Short mmCIF file of C-alpha atoms in Angstrom, two decimals:
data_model
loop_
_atom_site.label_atom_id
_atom_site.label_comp_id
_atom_site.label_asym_id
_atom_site.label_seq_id
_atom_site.Cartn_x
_atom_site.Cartn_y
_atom_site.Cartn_z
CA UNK A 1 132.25 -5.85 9.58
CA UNK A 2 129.10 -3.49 8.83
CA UNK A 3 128.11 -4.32 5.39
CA UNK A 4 126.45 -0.86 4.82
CA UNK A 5 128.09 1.91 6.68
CA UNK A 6 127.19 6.03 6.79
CA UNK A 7 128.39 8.63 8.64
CA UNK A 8 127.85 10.78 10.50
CA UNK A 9 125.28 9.20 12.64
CA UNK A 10 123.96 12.40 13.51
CA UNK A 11 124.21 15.73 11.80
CA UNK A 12 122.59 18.82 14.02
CA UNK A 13 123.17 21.95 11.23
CA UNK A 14 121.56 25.63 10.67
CA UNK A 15 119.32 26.61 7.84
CA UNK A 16 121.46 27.00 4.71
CA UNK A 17 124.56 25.21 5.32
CA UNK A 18 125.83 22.24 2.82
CA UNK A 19 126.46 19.07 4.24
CA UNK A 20 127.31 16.02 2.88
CA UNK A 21 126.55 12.02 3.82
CA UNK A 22 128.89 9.40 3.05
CA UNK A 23 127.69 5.87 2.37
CA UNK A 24 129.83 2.64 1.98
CA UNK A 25 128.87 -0.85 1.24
CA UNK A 26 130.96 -4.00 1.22
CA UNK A 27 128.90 -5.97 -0.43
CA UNK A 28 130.20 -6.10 -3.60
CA UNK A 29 126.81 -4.92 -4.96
CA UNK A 30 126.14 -3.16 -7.39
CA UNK A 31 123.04 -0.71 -6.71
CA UNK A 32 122.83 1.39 -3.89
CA UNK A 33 120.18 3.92 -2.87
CA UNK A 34 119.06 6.58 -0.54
CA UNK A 35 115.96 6.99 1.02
CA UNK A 36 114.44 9.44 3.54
CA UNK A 37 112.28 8.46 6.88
CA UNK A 38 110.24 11.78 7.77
CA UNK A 39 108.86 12.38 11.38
CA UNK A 40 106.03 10.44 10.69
CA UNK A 41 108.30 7.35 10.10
CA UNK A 42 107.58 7.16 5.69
CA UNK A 43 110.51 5.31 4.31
CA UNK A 44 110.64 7.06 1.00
CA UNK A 45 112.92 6.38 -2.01
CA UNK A 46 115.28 9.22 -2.99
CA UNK A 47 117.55 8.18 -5.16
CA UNK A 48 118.88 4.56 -6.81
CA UNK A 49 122.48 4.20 -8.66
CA UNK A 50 123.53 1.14 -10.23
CA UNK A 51 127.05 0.72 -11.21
CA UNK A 52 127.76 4.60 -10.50
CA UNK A 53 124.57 5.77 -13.08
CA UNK A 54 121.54 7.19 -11.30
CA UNK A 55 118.72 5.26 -12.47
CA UNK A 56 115.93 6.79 -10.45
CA UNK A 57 115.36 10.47 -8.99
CA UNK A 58 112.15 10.13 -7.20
CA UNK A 59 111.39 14.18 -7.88
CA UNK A 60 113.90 15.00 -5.24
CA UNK A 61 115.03 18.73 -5.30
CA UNK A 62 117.58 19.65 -7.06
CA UNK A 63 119.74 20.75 -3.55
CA UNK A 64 120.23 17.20 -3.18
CA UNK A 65 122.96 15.75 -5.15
CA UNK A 66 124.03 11.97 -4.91
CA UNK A 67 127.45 11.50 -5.71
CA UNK A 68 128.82 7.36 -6.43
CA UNK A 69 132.27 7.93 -7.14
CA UNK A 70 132.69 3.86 -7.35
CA UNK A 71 130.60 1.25 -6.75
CA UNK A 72 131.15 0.54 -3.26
CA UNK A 73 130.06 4.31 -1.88
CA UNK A 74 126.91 6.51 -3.03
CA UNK A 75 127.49 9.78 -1.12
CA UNK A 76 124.62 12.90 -0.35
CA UNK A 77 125.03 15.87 -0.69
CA UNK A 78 122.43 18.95 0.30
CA UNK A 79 122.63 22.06 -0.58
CA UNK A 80 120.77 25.13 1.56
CA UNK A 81 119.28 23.03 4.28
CA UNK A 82 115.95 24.11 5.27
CA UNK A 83 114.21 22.94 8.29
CA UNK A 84 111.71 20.67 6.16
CA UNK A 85 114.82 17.83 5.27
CA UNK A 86 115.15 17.06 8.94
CA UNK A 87 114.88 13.59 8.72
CA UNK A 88 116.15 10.31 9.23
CA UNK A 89 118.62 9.38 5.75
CA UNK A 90 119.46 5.72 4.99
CA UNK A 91 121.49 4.32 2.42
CA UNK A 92 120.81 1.01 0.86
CA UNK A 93 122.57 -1.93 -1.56
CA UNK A 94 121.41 -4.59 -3.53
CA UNK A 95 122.86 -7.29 -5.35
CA UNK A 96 121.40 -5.56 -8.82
CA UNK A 97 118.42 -3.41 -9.66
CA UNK A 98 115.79 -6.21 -9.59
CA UNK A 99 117.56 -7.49 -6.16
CA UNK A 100 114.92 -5.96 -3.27
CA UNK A 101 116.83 -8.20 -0.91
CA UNK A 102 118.65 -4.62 0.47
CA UNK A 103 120.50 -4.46 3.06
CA UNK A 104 120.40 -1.09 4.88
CA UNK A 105 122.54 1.28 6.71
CA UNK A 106 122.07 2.39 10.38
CA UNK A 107 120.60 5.87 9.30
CA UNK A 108 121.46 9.78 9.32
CA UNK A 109 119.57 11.46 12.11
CA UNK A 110 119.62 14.78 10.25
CA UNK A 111 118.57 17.75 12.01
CA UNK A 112 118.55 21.73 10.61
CA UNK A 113 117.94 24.69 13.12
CA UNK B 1 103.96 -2.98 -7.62
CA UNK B 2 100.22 -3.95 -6.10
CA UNK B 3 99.05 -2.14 -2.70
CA UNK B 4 99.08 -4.03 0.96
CA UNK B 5 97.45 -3.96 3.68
CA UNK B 6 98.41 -4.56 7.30
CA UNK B 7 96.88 -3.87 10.84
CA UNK B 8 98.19 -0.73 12.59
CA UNK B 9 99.46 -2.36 15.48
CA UNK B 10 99.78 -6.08 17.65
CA UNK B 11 100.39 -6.99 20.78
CA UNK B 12 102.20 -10.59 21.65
CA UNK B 13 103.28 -12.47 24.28
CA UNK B 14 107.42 -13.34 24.55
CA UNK B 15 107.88 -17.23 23.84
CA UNK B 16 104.58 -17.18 21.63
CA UNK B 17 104.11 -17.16 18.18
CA UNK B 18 103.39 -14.09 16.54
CA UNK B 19 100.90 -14.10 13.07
CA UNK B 20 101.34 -10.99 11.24
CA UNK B 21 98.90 -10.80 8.53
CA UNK B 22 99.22 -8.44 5.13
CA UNK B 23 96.31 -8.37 2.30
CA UNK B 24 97.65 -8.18 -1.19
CA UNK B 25 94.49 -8.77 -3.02
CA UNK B 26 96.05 -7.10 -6.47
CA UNK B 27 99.01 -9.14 -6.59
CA UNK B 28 99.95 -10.35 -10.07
CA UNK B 29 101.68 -13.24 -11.04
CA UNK B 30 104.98 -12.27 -11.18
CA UNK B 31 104.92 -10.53 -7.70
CA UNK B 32 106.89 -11.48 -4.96
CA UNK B 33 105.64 -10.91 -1.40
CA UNK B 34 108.75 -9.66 1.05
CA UNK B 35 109.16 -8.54 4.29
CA UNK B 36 110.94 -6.09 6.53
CA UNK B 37 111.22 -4.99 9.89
CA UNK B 38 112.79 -1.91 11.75
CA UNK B 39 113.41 -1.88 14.87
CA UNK B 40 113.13 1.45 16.56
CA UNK B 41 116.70 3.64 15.72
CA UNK B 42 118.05 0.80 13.33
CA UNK B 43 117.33 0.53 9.18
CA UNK B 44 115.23 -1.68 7.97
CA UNK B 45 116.03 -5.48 8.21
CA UNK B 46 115.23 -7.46 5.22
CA UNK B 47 113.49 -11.08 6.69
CA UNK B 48 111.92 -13.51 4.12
CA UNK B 49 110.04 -13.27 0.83
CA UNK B 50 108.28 -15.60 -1.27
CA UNK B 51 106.41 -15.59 -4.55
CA UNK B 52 103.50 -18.60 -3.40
CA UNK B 53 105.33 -21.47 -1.70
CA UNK B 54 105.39 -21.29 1.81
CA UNK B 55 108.71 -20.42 3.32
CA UNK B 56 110.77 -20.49 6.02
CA UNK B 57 114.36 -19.32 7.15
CA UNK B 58 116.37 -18.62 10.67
CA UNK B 59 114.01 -15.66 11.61
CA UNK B 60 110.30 -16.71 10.48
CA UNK B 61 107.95 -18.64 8.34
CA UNK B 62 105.68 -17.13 5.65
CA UNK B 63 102.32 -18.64 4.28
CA UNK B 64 101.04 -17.22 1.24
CA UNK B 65 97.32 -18.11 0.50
CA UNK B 66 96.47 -20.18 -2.25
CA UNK B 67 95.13 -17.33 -4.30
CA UNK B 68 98.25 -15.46 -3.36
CA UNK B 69 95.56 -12.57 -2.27
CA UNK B 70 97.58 -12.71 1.21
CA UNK B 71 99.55 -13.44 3.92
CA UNK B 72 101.00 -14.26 7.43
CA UNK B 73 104.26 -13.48 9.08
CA UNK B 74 105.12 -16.26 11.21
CA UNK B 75 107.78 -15.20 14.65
CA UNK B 76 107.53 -18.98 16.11
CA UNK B 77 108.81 -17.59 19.63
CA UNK B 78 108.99 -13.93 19.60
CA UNK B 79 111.01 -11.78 21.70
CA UNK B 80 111.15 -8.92 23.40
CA UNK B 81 113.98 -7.78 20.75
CA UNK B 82 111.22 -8.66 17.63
CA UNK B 83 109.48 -5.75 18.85
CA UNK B 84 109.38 -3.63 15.81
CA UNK B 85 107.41 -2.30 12.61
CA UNK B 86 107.11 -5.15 10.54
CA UNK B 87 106.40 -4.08 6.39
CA UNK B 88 104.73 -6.28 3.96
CA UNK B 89 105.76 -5.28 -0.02
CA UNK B 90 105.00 -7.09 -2.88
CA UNK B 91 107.35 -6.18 -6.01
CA UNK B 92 107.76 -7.66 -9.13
CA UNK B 93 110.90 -9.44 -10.02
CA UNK B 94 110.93 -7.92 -13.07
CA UNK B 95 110.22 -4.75 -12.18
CA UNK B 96 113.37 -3.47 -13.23
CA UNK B 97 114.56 -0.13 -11.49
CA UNK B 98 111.33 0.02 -9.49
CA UNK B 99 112.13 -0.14 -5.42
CA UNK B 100 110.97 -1.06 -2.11
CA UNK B 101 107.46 0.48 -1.46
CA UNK B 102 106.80 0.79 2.21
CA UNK B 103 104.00 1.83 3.49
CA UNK B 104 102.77 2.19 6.62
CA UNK B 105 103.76 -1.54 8.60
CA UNK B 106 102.48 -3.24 11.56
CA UNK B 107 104.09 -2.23 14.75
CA UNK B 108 104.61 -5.23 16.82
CA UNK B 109 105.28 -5.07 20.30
CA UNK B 110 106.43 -8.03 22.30
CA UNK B 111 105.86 -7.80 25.73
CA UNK B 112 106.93 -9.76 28.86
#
């Protein structure tokens, strides 16, 4: 079983269309994040939810919308893709806020035309 | 969380040890030292972390100086599949909703 799991694997879109990640962990943890890998391979944090409340929002813009409708999933949602959030996405758990033993998804090779 | 340091890039042999080495000369008491690696198309894989004994687990070893200003990845018999980026991060564990910091890594590769 894949303890962290997102889909799609890849996501080829045009400029301005909405898409949405989905991330599921079967951990039983409680925090779960998101962060971004650019082209030149920064692993940046995006977003952090513990127990379904967003905790951190590392000045992400506002197109980008995490949605943890329980504790097991922390979905990601983008509004008007532009050609600049071409990246590589990957969700995250951890046993609690102070755990940075995460365990991470596969990834979400997201590209916008 | 306090800055690190690590070389750009290593080479090692397969079936030799590889020494990965991270500076953390601003670490403060209460700061763990952990490591990751990614291997190229995966997420990152969470390894070992320590706060100033030396450790060890199924994948590697890791010596921390005595003055917890650094230290060394240990891969006892690497493989060609350890070729990867390798991150050093040192985080509190108090640090409450802070997160992994990763900076730049070490990319290993393991050649035949």
């Amino acid at each position: 079983d894949t303890a962290v799991s997102q889909t799609p694997k890849y996501l080829v879109t045009q400029m301005g269309n909405d898409k949405s990640i989905k991330c599921e962990q079967n951990l039983g943890h409680d925090t779960m994040y998101w962060y971004k890998q650019d082209s030149k391979k920064f692993l940046k944090i995006m977003f952090s939810y513990n127990n379904k409340e967003l905790i951190i929002n590392e000045t992400v813009p506002n197109r980008f919308s995490p949605k943890s409708p329980d504790k097991a999933h922390l979905n990601l949602h983008i509004n008007s893709l532009e050609l600049g959030d071409s990246a590589v996405y990957f969700c995250a758990s951890s046993q609690s806020v102070a755990g940075a033993e995460a365990f991470f998804g596969q990834g979400t090779r997201l590209t916008v035309v | 969380d306090a800055k690190t340091t690590q070389p750009t890039s290593m080479d090692c042999a397969e079936g030799r040890a590889a020494n990965l080495p991270c500076n953390h000369s601003t670490i403060s008491g209460n700061e763990y030292v952990y490591w990751y690696r990614q291997i190229h198309s995966q997420g990152p894989q969470y390894i070992i972390h320590g706060l100033k004994n030396n450790e060890t687990n199924e994948m590697a070893s890791l010596i921390i100086t005595e003055d917890r200003k650094s230290s060394t990845l240990i891969l006892p018999h690497a493989t060609l599949r350890d070729t990867a980026v390798y991150y050093c991060i040192v985080r509190g564990l108090n640090s409450g909703y802070s997160t992994l910091t990763f900076g730049k890594g070490t990319m290993l590769l393991v050649s035949p």
